[in-house]
Amino acid sequence: MEAESRVPGPPPLSGSPPGGGGGAAAAAAAPRPGPPGAARAPPPPAPPAELGFDDDEEDLEVFSKDTSLTEANSFSPLIPTSPSSMLNQYKFEDEPELRDLFITVDDPESHITAIETFITYRVVTKTSRGEFDSSEYEVRRRYQDFLWLKSRLEEAHPTLIIPPLPEKFIMKGMVERFSDEFIETRRKALHKFLNRIAEHPTLTFNEDFKIFLTAQAWELSSHKKQGPGLFSRVGQTVRAVASSVRGGGVKNRPDMFTDINDYMETFNQKINLLDKISQRIYKEERGYYCEMKEYGPIHTLWCASEEDLVDSLKGVASCIDKCCKATENRMAGLSENLLPVLHEYVLYSEVLTGVLKRRDQIQAELDSKVDALSNKKAEKDLLTEEIGNLEDKVECANNALKADWDRWKQNMQHDMKTAFLSVAENNIHYYEQVKHTFLFYFYYFLFISIPLRSQCIVFKNNCLYPHLNVLSSNSIFLSNWCLIGQYTWYVFYLSPSMLILSSSSTEGSLVLLSTEI
Amino acid sequence: MERPEAAPLGASHSCQAGEAEPGPGPAEEEPGGGAAGTMMEDCLSKKIEITVSEAEKRTGRNAMNMQETYTAYLIETRAVESQTEGQCSPPDSLWRRYSEFELLRNYLLVNYPQIVVPPLPEKRAEFVWHKLSADNMDPDFVERRRIGLENFLIRVASHPIICQDKIFYSFLTQEGGWKEMVNETGFQLKADSRLKALNATFRVKNPDKRFTELKHYSDELQSVISHLLRVRARVADRLYGVYKVHGNYGRVFSEWSAIEKEMGDGLQSAGHHMDVYAASIDDILEEEEHYADQLKEYLFYAEALRAVCRKHELMQYDLEMAAQDLASKKQQCEELATGTLRTFSLKGMTSKLFGQETPEQREGKIKVLEEQIHEGEEQLKSKNVEGREFVKSAWTDIERFKEQKNHDLKEALISYAVMQISMCKKGIQVWTNAKECFSKM
């Protein structure tokens, strides 16, 4: 048969054919027949391990031919390596070729001492920047270190939007602090945290950031001690509390920042809801998966007492099993592409509230000096000079915040759009997979009553066209295959609306064309 | 042997059995009325079209003169010939309630013990998942029951033997006085007591092996279908949850879109599609309930199979007891005649203690016994014949049932696949629309 030349090698005659593998094989093997119709979705993005060399090249095009990048992609097994999630990791608004700092967080390790148990993560940095002494660094950091970095950045840039860190611990549910799921979620969030800083036009050049990425453990400890001590931080906190008590800055706050504040209130509400809804959907999908896992095998069990129904029942059992696999993929898509994004923006809400407060405090400082000026006649010159400085400070802070806000807004839109698009795609792919599985079953059992003959039987638009030979080698690709009974059955798509069911039995193949139901 | 055409549940709401899929090798059909001796091809379903077209809530007084609410179902019958002539004569119709269906079925069970009598749809909703109501008055339940009752009538009408029953025909055509008519047949008295049947099941020594196997089969069938239905209900519950939670996206997207300038439109329209997605599950699961009903029918059929087995065991036990009784009488007779006492008996003891009987007494006893033996032998012969005939006709019907079951279950599984496909198509549609909206964000 002409079509056989297209099949990439004989498929293994085992009981369980690859779920999405058929699609991947199709992508690698034969040319596509024209534009895919609405009935068929493009094959799923398979992990690079399964795809041919072509797809690695595609990756390289996006990220530039920098060899350091390919190493970054391939060396860490813990980072999801599917193309779509890689795109999520390396999201940037600048052009790819301008990136010169690549950070990965992986390899969580447990450390047990007499006092405590904690986890450290490996942070690997690759860079071509001159400020860095070397082009590659590998250090181990624990959560505390990340907290330190964040607070240092907040101090240095009070009105810049510092990316959020994952929570210290989860209150709800008795999730053990060191469960694998918890550690993995945290690792991904920490990875995101560092990369967001790296992408930030200002923060990326922060000195503490550089030390965080490059210093060995003892170096970092000693550097931490050098920083503004506990007392100065206390002083800041006291001033902050005092100014907020005074209702600092709100009366002179430019409208723009009031708008941002109002926006954030609503946004915060909605994003929290979306986070909860999405977690709930994940839970329900998992529940569905568990029940389906039990549902399928009952059909196989039933076979034991029914001779004549064995094929029908086993067929349904295998369809349901494929459904389960497809559901697993759907869930993985949610947990990789949607849940972390929503959760990060839940945490961002808190960050932004803090930034607005700090801006208000700076404004409050100015306002209080201005008030003082109008009250105290003496020390006029000193106050005026101070006020001048503070006015500059306020203007800087406002501009910084404004610019960062615009940038944040843009990022947020992009992230949300990408996340929800990927959910939609995941769901489309899920339904396509399940549909094809059951469609195959349907056609097989509907047509199984037609006796095998050696010539082609064409059944199109509910009519029989004997001896019609429409198989042209350019237009067929293998979409799926399944083992039923003794024979292997192949499904080929001739066009988006016509498929061929073919058997490998030596008695001659039963070839059918039909329109989709 | 023609396979009676019973259209599977859910295939259509008013099924014409005559239009069902042709089975392999259609037998020849005699024209209506039937020549003498050929009863097989004249199924009632070929002559009249039966539908249960409506259901109505009624209130009335029950046997204890208390107010009650019940549902009545409208049975319509129409002669098939009038259809083909292009005329549409108005159907004859009458109202029946579920308890009357039960009465009919019990009547059939008693009078046709060799037939696997089609089951009724369930009395109370079972295997419900949380959204599904267990209330008998719930409109969805009533609707599914209506379809089930119609299916029951068509199955009976398609059965070559029971379709000819007069009581069944009056059930379809005679509204008033039917209940009295049934009760007058006195079928309740003919019914075998449950206790007798249980006793026979335990004590029978040599039942036909095929029936023993059939009993095991029906137990397995019942157990596996129950399990399947239970898990299916849980699957439906989860699926419902997945879809409905997505509905929340609709609301939140809409609220969120109010504060967004560029993303607003995309969010708003995507939210609408999420609502559509969430709403679509109701129809999907309603259709799946019909599939569950098809399986339930065979769950209940298992009980009908067991009823036939029980009857066989009862008859066989009866036979064995009669044979045993005959053998013991013969032995008694022999002992009396030869004067030997092989077995211990009270008579023997008392005669030893108090003296033997006179020869005349003995002669009298022997004569009585010989008469009884003669009667017993006749009875045994006829019981044997009955038993054999029962086994033969029962087994014929069981073969018919098996073919019907295989056909129906295969079709049910295919219809399940079709439902999944249609669900997927809807899902693809909605998410493709949503994707477009998201891309405009």
XYZ file of N, CA, C and O in Angstrom, chain A residues 320-480:
644
model
N -11.222 4.616 27.225
C -11.270 5.319 28.505
C -9.864 5.494 29.064
O -9.524 6.518 29.651
N -9.031 4.495 28.850
C -7.654 4.595 29.313
C -6.934 5.753 28.628
O -6.200 6.530 29.252
N -7.169 5.887 27.326
C -6.549 7.001 26.613
C -7.090 8.335 27.105
O -6.375 9.335 27.174
N -8.357 8.318 27.434
C -8.979 9.505 28.037
C -8.229 9.917 29.285
O -7.988 11.097 29.530
N -7.877 8.918 30.092
C -7.152 9.208 31.326
C -5.823 9.867 31.022
O -5.441 10.854 31.650
N -5.124 9.321 30.051
C -3.825 9.901 29.716
C -3.996 11.343 29.247
O -3.234 12.239 29.625
N -5.029 11.550 28.428
C -5.272 12.907 27.938
C -5.597 13.848 29.096
O -5.185 15.010 29.106
N -6.339 13.339 30.079
C -6.662 14.169 31.247
C -5.405 14.516 32.025
O -5.244 15.631 32.510
N -4.504 13.540 32.126
C -3.243 13.811 32.803
C -2.507 14.957 32.133
O -1.979 15.863 32.804
N -2.466 14.923 30.815
C -1.798 15.996 30.085
C -2.464 17.338 30.330
O -1.821 18.369 30.498
N -3.814 17.275 30.346
C -4.570 18.519 30.565
C -4.225 19.112 31.921
O -4.014 20.320 32.068
N -4.157 18.229 32.922
C -3.828 18.701 34.269
C -2.420 19.247 34.318
O -2.157 20.284 34.946
N -1.496 18.564 33.654
C -0.117 19.032 33.652
C -0.036 20.417 33.023
O 0.691 21.288 33.506
N -0.802 20.618 31.963
C -0.815 21.930 31.323
C -1.258 23.017 32.280
O -0.658 24.075 32.376
N -2.319 22.739 33.022
C -2.800 23.713 34.016
C -1.714 24.026 35.033
O -1.443 25.188 35.345
N -1.124 22.972 35.561
C -0.202 23.194 36.667
C 1.103 23.829 36.207
O 1.817 24.446 36.986
N 1.406 23.690 34.923
C 2.635 24.305 34.436
C 2.430 25.728 33.961
O 3.258 26.599 34.189
N 1.307 25.935 33.242
C 1.153 27.209 32.534
C 0.203 28.204 33.169
O 0.302 29.389 32.909
N -0.749 27.735 33.947
C -1.727 28.679 34.472
C -1.558 28.944 35.965
O -1.461 30.091 36.404
N -1.521 27.859 36.737
C -1.529 28.036 38.191
C -0.357 28.879 38.708
O -0.556 29.780 39.538
N 0.883 28.615 38.247
C 1.980 29.426 38.783
C 1.828 30.909 38.416
O 2.141 31.785 39.227
N 1.322 31.164 37.190
C 1.181 32.553 36.756
C 0.162 33.273 37.630
O 0.421 34.362 38.149
N -1.005 32.648 37.803
C -2.038 33.298 38.617
C -1.540 33.529 40.029
O -1.771 34.580 40.627
N -0.856 32.533 40.552
C -0.405 32.681 41.929
C 0.616 33.794 42.073
O 0.606 34.542 43.054
N 1.505 33.905 41.092
C 2.492 34.980 41.149
C 1.794 36.344 41.193
O 2.190 37.227 41.950
N 0.718 36.482 40.397
C 0.050 37.780 40.386
C -0.767 38.029 41.636
O -1.008 39.165 42.020
N -1.194 36.952 42.298
C -1.807 37.120 43.621
C -0.786 37.745 44.558
O -1.069 38.692 45.293
N 0.437 37.236 44.509
C 1.488 37.772 45.366
C 1.899 39.183 44.932
O 2.276 40.011 45.758
N 1.835 39.445 43.648
C 2.182 40.775 43.141
C 1.275 41.841 43.743
O 1.695 42.987 43.940
N 0.020 41.487 43.984
C -0.914 42.478 44.540
C -0.355 43.068 45.822
O -0.423 44.278 46.045
N 0.175 42.160 46.650
C 0.755 42.629 47.911
C 1.947 43.536 47.635
O 2.110 44.597 48.261
N 2.780 43.122 46.679
C 3.955 43.908 46.331
C 3.549 45.324 45.949
O 4.126 46.321 46.414
N 2.543 45.426 45.112
C 2.151 46.743 44.599
C 1.563 47.617 45.682
O 1.782 48.835 45.697
N 0.802 46.983 46.573
C 0.275 47.780 47.699
C 1.435 48.386 48.469
O 1.409 49.572 48.852
N 2.482 47.559 48.695
C 3.653 48.050 49.417
C 4.344 49.194 48.689
O 4.733 50.201 49.296
N 4.469 49.052 47.375
C 5.154 50.092 46.593
C 4.400 51.407 46.678
O 4.990 52.480 46.882
N 3.099 51.333 46.552
C 2.305 52.570 46.618
C 2.451 53.225 47.993
O 2.557 54.451 48.108
N 2.478 52.384 49.026
C 2.633 52.922 50.393
C 3.963 53.634 50.530
O 4.037 54.741 51.081
N 4.990 53.004 50.017
C 6.325 53.604 50.168
C 6.398 54.932 49.427
O 6.998 55.894 49.885
N 5.760 54.972 48.234
C 5.749 56.243 47.504
C 5.035 57.302 48.333
O 5.473 58.444 48.435
N 3.930 56.894 48.924
C 3.184 57.834 49.755
C 4.032 58.329 50.913
O 3.967 59.500 51.296
N 4.839 57.449 51.488
C 5.701 57.844 52.614
C 6.700 58.903 52.186
O 6.955 59.869 52.902
N 7.296 58.679 51.022
C 8.282 59.654 50.529
C 7.594 60.998 50.342
O 8.120 62.062 50.693
N 6.398 60.945 49.779
C 5.605 62.167 49.608
C 5.330 62.799 50.968
O 5.401 64.007 51.129
N 5.016 61.924 51.949
C 4.676 62.423 53.293
C 5.839 63.171 53.908
O 5.658 64.202 54.576
N 7.054 62.640 53.674
C 8.248 63.319 54.188
C 8.310 64.739 53.668
O 8.540 65.694 54.416
N 8.103 64.840 52.344
C 8.139 66.169 51.727
C 7.058 67.065 52.323
O 7.318 68.207 52.726
N 5.867 66.516 52.394
C 4.744 67.314 52.889
C 4.995 67.829 54.291
O 4.677 68.985 54.619
N 5.576 66.948 55.125
C 5.782 67.372 56.509
C 6.806 68.490 56.572
O 6.672 69.438 57.360
N 7.842 68.421 55.721
C 8.840 69.488 55.689
C 8.208 70.790 55.199
O 8.506 71.870 55.713
N 7.346 70.680 54.212
C 6.668 71.870 53.668
C 5.808 72.509 54.755
O 5.801 73.733 54.921
N 5.102 71.636 55.495
C 4.303 72.161 56.605
C 5.187 72.869 57.613
O 4.869 73.965 58.090
N 6.322 72.178 57.905
C 7.251 72.751 58.885
C 7.711 74.135 58.415
O 7.832 75.074 59.211
N 7.970 74.253 57.106
C 8.449 75.520 56.552
C 7.421 76.624 56.779
O 7.763 77.733 57.189
N 6.188 76.270 56.524
C 5.168 77.317 56.674
C 4.971 77.692 58.127
O 4.480 78.772 58.435
N 5.334 76.799 59.069
C 5.165 77.115 60.488
C 6.377 77.815 61.085
O 6.255 78.817 61.776
N 7.545 77.219 60.834
C 8.755 77.771 61.468
C 9.363 78.855 60.588
O 9.700 78.582 59.427
N 9.530 80.024 61.135
C 10.140 81.085 60.332
C 11.639 80.951 60.306
O 12.302 81.317 59.340
N 12.177 80.398 61.429
C 13.654 80.248 61.469
C 14.039 79.021 60.659
O 13.208 78.262 60.194
N 15.312 78.803 60.500
C 15.853 77.665 59.746
C 15.278 77.589 58.343
O 15.186 76.528 57.736
N 14.867 78.780 57.803
C 14.199 78.753 56.512
C 15.098 78.172 55.434
O 14.674 77.313 54.657
N 16.359 78.649 55.461
C 17.235 78.220 54.367
C 17.467 76.731 54.395
O 17.446 76.056 53.369
N 17.708 76.225 55.648
C 17.987 74.791 55.764
C 16.792 73.982 55.252
O 16.942 73.046 54.472
N 15.628 74.399 55.727
C 14.420 73.684 55.321
C 14.225 73.733 53.800
O 13.894 72.746 53.162
N 14.437 74.940 53.255
C 14.232 75.079 51.807
C 15.116 74.126 51.027
O 14.699 73.505 50.046
N 16.412 74.025 51.559
C 17.308 73.112 50.851
C 16.814 71.680 50.979
O 16.782 70.924 50.000
N 16.415 71.347 52.219
C 15.895 69.987 52.421
C 14.704 69.734 51.528
O 14.575 68.666 50.918
N 13.810 70.731 51.470
C 12.609 70.557 50.651
C 12.987 70.343 49.191
O 12.422 69.474 48.502
N 13.972 71.094 48.748
C 14.415 70.923 47.361
C 14.842 69.510 47.074
O 14.447 68.892 46.069
N 15.635 68.970 48.035
C 16.086 67.584 47.857
C 14.921 66.618 47.834
O 14.865 65.710 47.006
N 14.039 66.880 48.799
C 12.903 65.953 48.905
C 12.018 66.035 47.660
O 11.492 65.029 47.205
N 11.885 67.247 47.137
C 11.071 67.364 45.919
C 11.672 66.536 44.787
O 10.965 65.851 44.052
N 13.006 66.599 44.697
C 13.663 65.758 43.689
C 13.383 64.300 43.950
O 13.095 63.515 43.030
N 13.499 63.965 45.243
C 13.309 62.562 45.607
C 11.910 62.088 45.217
O 11.737 61.007 44.652
N 10.928 62.947 45.537
C 9.543 62.574 45.206
C 9.378 62.426 43.708
O 8.758 61.478 43.215
N 9.961 63.358 42.971
C 9.799 63.279 41.518
C 10.429 62.010 40.964
O 9.835 61.316 40.130
N 11.639 61.697 41.479
C 12.296 60.456 41.033
C 11.430 59.249 41.325
O 11.225 58.381 40.478
N 10.965 59.234 42.586
C 10.165 58.082 43.003
C 8.943 57.943 42.107
O 8.616 56.842 41.645
N 8.268 59.064 41.876
C 7.059 59.004 41.041
C 7.369 58.517 39.636
O 6.678 57.658 39.097
N 8.426 59.047 39.077
C 8.760 58.636 37.710
C 9.118 57.165 37.649
O 8.713 56.451 36.733
N 9.925 56.753 38.654
C 10.338 55.348 38.673
C 9.113 54.448 38.750
O 8.990 53.464 38.011
N 8.234 54.820 39.655
C 7.043 53.988 39.826
C 6.191 53.991 38.562
O 5.717 52.955 38.114
N 6.037 55.173 37.979
C 5.200 55.267 36.780
C 5.745 54.357 35.684
O 5.021 53.572 35.069
N 7.058 54.465 35.477
C 7.657 53.665 34.404
C 7.518 52.185 34.708
O 7.163 51.377 33.838
N 7.789 51.849 35.976
C 7.720 50.435 36.331
C 6.299 49.917 36.279
O 6.066 48.756 35.947
N 5.380 50.813 36.645
C 3.969 50.403 36.570
C 3.601 50.092 35.131
O 2.979 49.077 34.853
N 3.951 50.946 34.209
C 3.621 50.686 32.807
C 4.209 49.362 32.369
O 3.569 48.562 31.686
N 5.470 49.145 32.777
C 6.142 47.910 32.394
C 5.419 46.704 33.009
O 5.197 45.689 32.341
N 5.060 46.848 34.278
C 4.357 45.760 34.957
C 3.039 45.444 34.275
O 2.671 44.302 34.040
N 2.314 46.511 33.934
C 1.013 46.345 33.280
C 1.154 45.566 31.980
O 0.409 44.645 31.685
N 2.170 45.984 31.207
C 2.399 45.308 29.931
C 2.717 43.831 30.139
O 2.174 42.944 29.469
N 3.624 43.574 31.089
C 3.977 42.200 31.393
C 2.763 41.398 31.812
O 2.574 40.258 31.402
N 1.969 42.020 32.666
C 0.786 41.322 33.183
C -0.133 40.914 32.038
O -0.593 39.777 31.967
N -0.388 41.848 31.141
C -1.267 41.518 30.015
C -0.699 40.367 29.208
O -1.407 39.434 28.847
N 0.598 40.464 28.950
C 1.233 39.422 28.167
C 1.162 38.074 28.876
O 0.819 37.052 28.291
N 1.474 38.084 30.175
C 1.465 36.834 30.930
C 0.083 36.217 30.969
O -0.079 34.999 30.799
N -0.914 37.047 31.225
C -2.286 36.523 31.317
C -2.732 35.950 29.990
O -3.308 34.869 29.912
N -2.440 36.726 28.963
C -2.852 36.277 27.632
C -2.203 34.940 27.314
O -2.872 33.993 26.875
N -0.900 34.849 27.535
C -0.191 33.612 27.239
C -0.747 32.456 28.053
O -0.977 31.364 27.535
N -0.943 32.728 29.350
C -1.417 31.652 30.225
C -2.770 31.137 29.776
O -2.976 29.925 29.645
N -3.701 32.037 29.531
C -5.044 31.579 29.162
C -5.075 30.993 27.769
O -5.819 30.055 27.495
N -4.254 31.515 26.889
C -4.164 30.915 25.562
C -3.695 29.473 25.677
O -4.219 28.580 25.014
N -2.712 29.253 26.523
C -2.211 27.890 26.640
C -3.261 26.978 27.249
O -3.360 25.806 26.886
N -4.076 27.498 28.169
C -5.166 26.687 28.724
C -6.139 26.307 27.618
O -6.535 25.146 27.487
N -6.495 27.295 26.808
C -7.428 27.007 25.715
C -6.843 25.957 24.784
O -7.518 25.006 24.385
N -5.580 26.122 24.446
C -4.946 25.152 23.552
C -4.900 23.765 24.168
O -5.161 22.763 23.494
N -4.553 23.718 25.438
C -4.521 22.443 26.136
C -5.868 21.741 26.068
O -5.951 20.539 25.843
N -6.914 22.522 26.314
C -8.240 21.923 26.325
C -8.661 21.474 24.939
O -9.253 20.410 24.788
N -8.319 22.280 23.933
C -8.630 21.867 22.563
C -7.907 20.568 22.255
O -8.484 19.616 21.714
N -6.651 20.528 22.613
C -5.880 19.319 22.349
C -6.475 18.109 23.075
O -6.571 17.018 22.519
N -6.879 18.334 24.321
C -7.491 17.251 25.090
C -8.709 16.705 24.364
O -8.852 15.497 24.170
N -9.596 17.597 23.963
C -10.823 17.134 23.309
C -10.530 16.487 21.969
O -11.205 15.541 21.571
N -9.518 16.994 21.271
C -9.148 16.362 20.002
C -8.703 14.924 20.238
O -9.111 14.002 19.537
N -7.849 14.754 21.235
C -7.348 13.413 21.523
C -8.485 12.452 21.851
O -8.556 11.346 21.310
N -9.361 12.883 22.749
C -10.459 12.002 23.161
C -11.381 11.734 21.976
O -11.840 10.608 21.763
N -11.629 12.780 21.199
C -12.522 12.604 20.050
C -11.968 11.567 19.090
O -12.682 10.673 18.630
N -10.667 11.674 18.780
C -10.085 10.728 17.839
C -10.149 9.305 18.357
O -10.386 8.361 17.611
N -9.938 9.174 19.655
C -9.996 7.838 20.234
C -11.356 7.206 20.029
O -11.473 6.074 19.559
N -12.391 7.931 20.386
C -13.734 7.364 20.271
C -14.204 7.281 18.824
O -14.968 6.385 18.462
N -13.745 8.203 18.004
C -14.109 8.162 16.589
C -13.589 6.873 15.968
O -14.279 6.186 15.220
N -12.365 6.573 16.316
C -11.761 5.353 15.828
C -12.590 4.149 16.234
O -12.897 3.287 15.425
N -12.961 4.106 17.514
C -13.763 3.011 18.026
C -15.075 2.919 17.260
O -15.506 1.846 16.847
N -15.680 4.059 17.070
C -16.973 4.098 16.401
C -16.877 3.539 14.993
O -17.654 2.668 14.609
N -15.923 4.033 14.231
C -15.813 3.556 12.856
C -15.488 2.078 12.803
O -16.027 1.333 12.013
N -14.593 1.657 13.663
C -14.217 0.255 13.664
C -15.444 -0.623 13.863
O -15.669 -1.563 13.106
N -16.239 -0.310 14.865
C -17.340 -1.213 15.164
C -18.541 -1.030 14.261
O -19.347 -1.924 14.111
N -18.615 0.147 13.680
C -19.707 0.338 12.741
C -19.433 -0.459 11.473
O -20.324 -1.043 10.880
N -18.184 -0.495 11.054
C -17.850 -1.115 9.788
C -17.350 -2.540 9.915
O -17.090 -3.183 8.930
N -17.223 -3.012 11.148
C -16.638 -4.337 11.312
C -17.547 -5.407 10.723
O -17.110 -6.508 10.427
N -18.804 -5.055 10.537
C -19.701 -6.060 9.989
C -19.508 -6.239 8.486
O -19.974 -7.204 7.913
N -18.825 -5.302 7.866
C -18.541 -5.464 6.438
C -17.427 -6.499 6.300
O -16.365 -6.342 6.867
N -17.663 -7.559 5.554
C -16.661 -8.621 5.489
C -15.392 -8.155 4.784
O -15.440 -7.311 3.897
N -14.276 -8.707 5.230
C -13.003 -8.338 4.625
C -12.947 -8.821 3.185
O -13.219 -9.961 2.889
N -12.603 -7.956 2.321
C -12.411 -8.361 0.926
C -11.086 -7.800 0.466
O -10.524 -6.922 1.093
N -10.590 -8.294 -0.607
C -9.267 -7.843 -1.004
C -9.296 -6.530 -1.784
O -8.320 -5.838 -1.872
N -10.457 -6.165 -2.301
C -10.460 -4.865 -2.978
C -10.897 -3.782 -2.008
O -11.378 -4.042 -0.940
N -10.683 -2.577 -2.416
C -11.022 -1.462 -1.563
C -12.520 -1.249 -1.528
O -13.191 -1.303 -2.550
N -12.989 -1.002 -0.373
C -14.397 -0.621 -0.259
C -14.423 0.833 0.177
O -13.811 1.199 1.162
N -15.091 1.614 -0.571
C -15.150 3.017 -0.210
C -16.562 3.378 0.217
O -17.519 3.114 -0.491
N -16.661 3.937 1.374
C -17.971 4.269 1.925
C -17.960 5.759 2.185
O -17.321 6.238 3.084
N -18.599 6.485 1.335
C -18.496 7.934 1.424
C -19.882 8.537 1.376
O -20.683 8.161 0.539
N -20.135 9.454 2.297
C -21.469 10.063 2.325
C -22.561 9.014 2.361
O -23.583 9.127 1.703
N -22.294 7.992 3.146
C -23.262 6.903 3.301
C -23.584 6.163 2.012
O -24.629 5.540 1.898
N -22.727 6.250 1.015
C -22.929 5.422 -0.183
C -21.720 4.538 -0.384
O -20.626 4.848 0.074
N -21.879 3.463 -1.078
C -20.766 2.562 -1.352
C -20.213 2.820 -2.742
O -20.940 2.847 -3.731
N -18.915 3.030 -2.816
C -18.282 3.221 -4.125
C -17.238 2.131 -4.314
O -16.097 2.277 -3.848
N -17.586 1.025 -4.924
C -16.598 -0.039 -5.056
C -15.482 0.350 -6.025
O -15.690 1.132 -6.940
N -14.338 -0.223 -5.810
C -13.204 -0.093 -6.712
C -12.712 1.328 -6.890
O -12.096 1.641 -7.894
N -12.981 2.175 -5.946
C -12.516 3.549 -6.126
C -11.111 3.652 -5.563
O -10.851 3.321 -4.425
N -10.190 4.120 -6.351
C -8.818 4.221 -5.868
C -8.429 5.691 -5.739
O -8.090 6.355 -6.712
N -8.534 6.199 -4.539
C -8.228 7.616 -4.367
C -6.977 7.826 -3.545
O -6.690 8.910 -3.102
N -6.236 6.738 -3.308
C -5.076 6.886 -2.440
C -3.919 7.518 -3.183
O -3.300 6.910 -4.037
N -3.657 8.753 -2.883
C -2.495 9.399 -3.487
C -1.470 9.599 -2.398
O -1.768 10.060 -1.315
N -0.235 9.227 -2.663
C 0.741 9.149 -1.588
C 1.037 10.489 -0.944
O 1.520 10.551 0.160
N 0.756 11.581 -1.611
C 1.093 12.872 -1.025
C 0.152 13.293 0.079
O 0.436 14.186 0.842
N -0.987 12.673 0.106
C -2.012 13.271 0.956
C -2.352 12.479 2.204
O -3.250 12.827 2.920
N -1.608 11.401 2.455
C -1.999 10.586 3.599
C -0.960 10.681 4.704
O 0.227 10.654 4.445
N -1.389 10.818 5.926
C -0.443 10.617 7.014
C -1.125 9.815 8.121
O -2.335 9.845 8.296
N -0.294 9.126 8.807
C -0.795 8.243 9.854
C -1.163 9.052 11.080
O -0.368 9.810 11.609
N -2.395 8.894 11.494
C -2.826 9.701 12.632
C -2.881 8.903 13.934
O -2.625 9.404 14.993
N -3.229 7.640 13.818
C -3.387 6.879 15.049
C -3.358 5.409 14.698
O -3.535 5.051 13.545
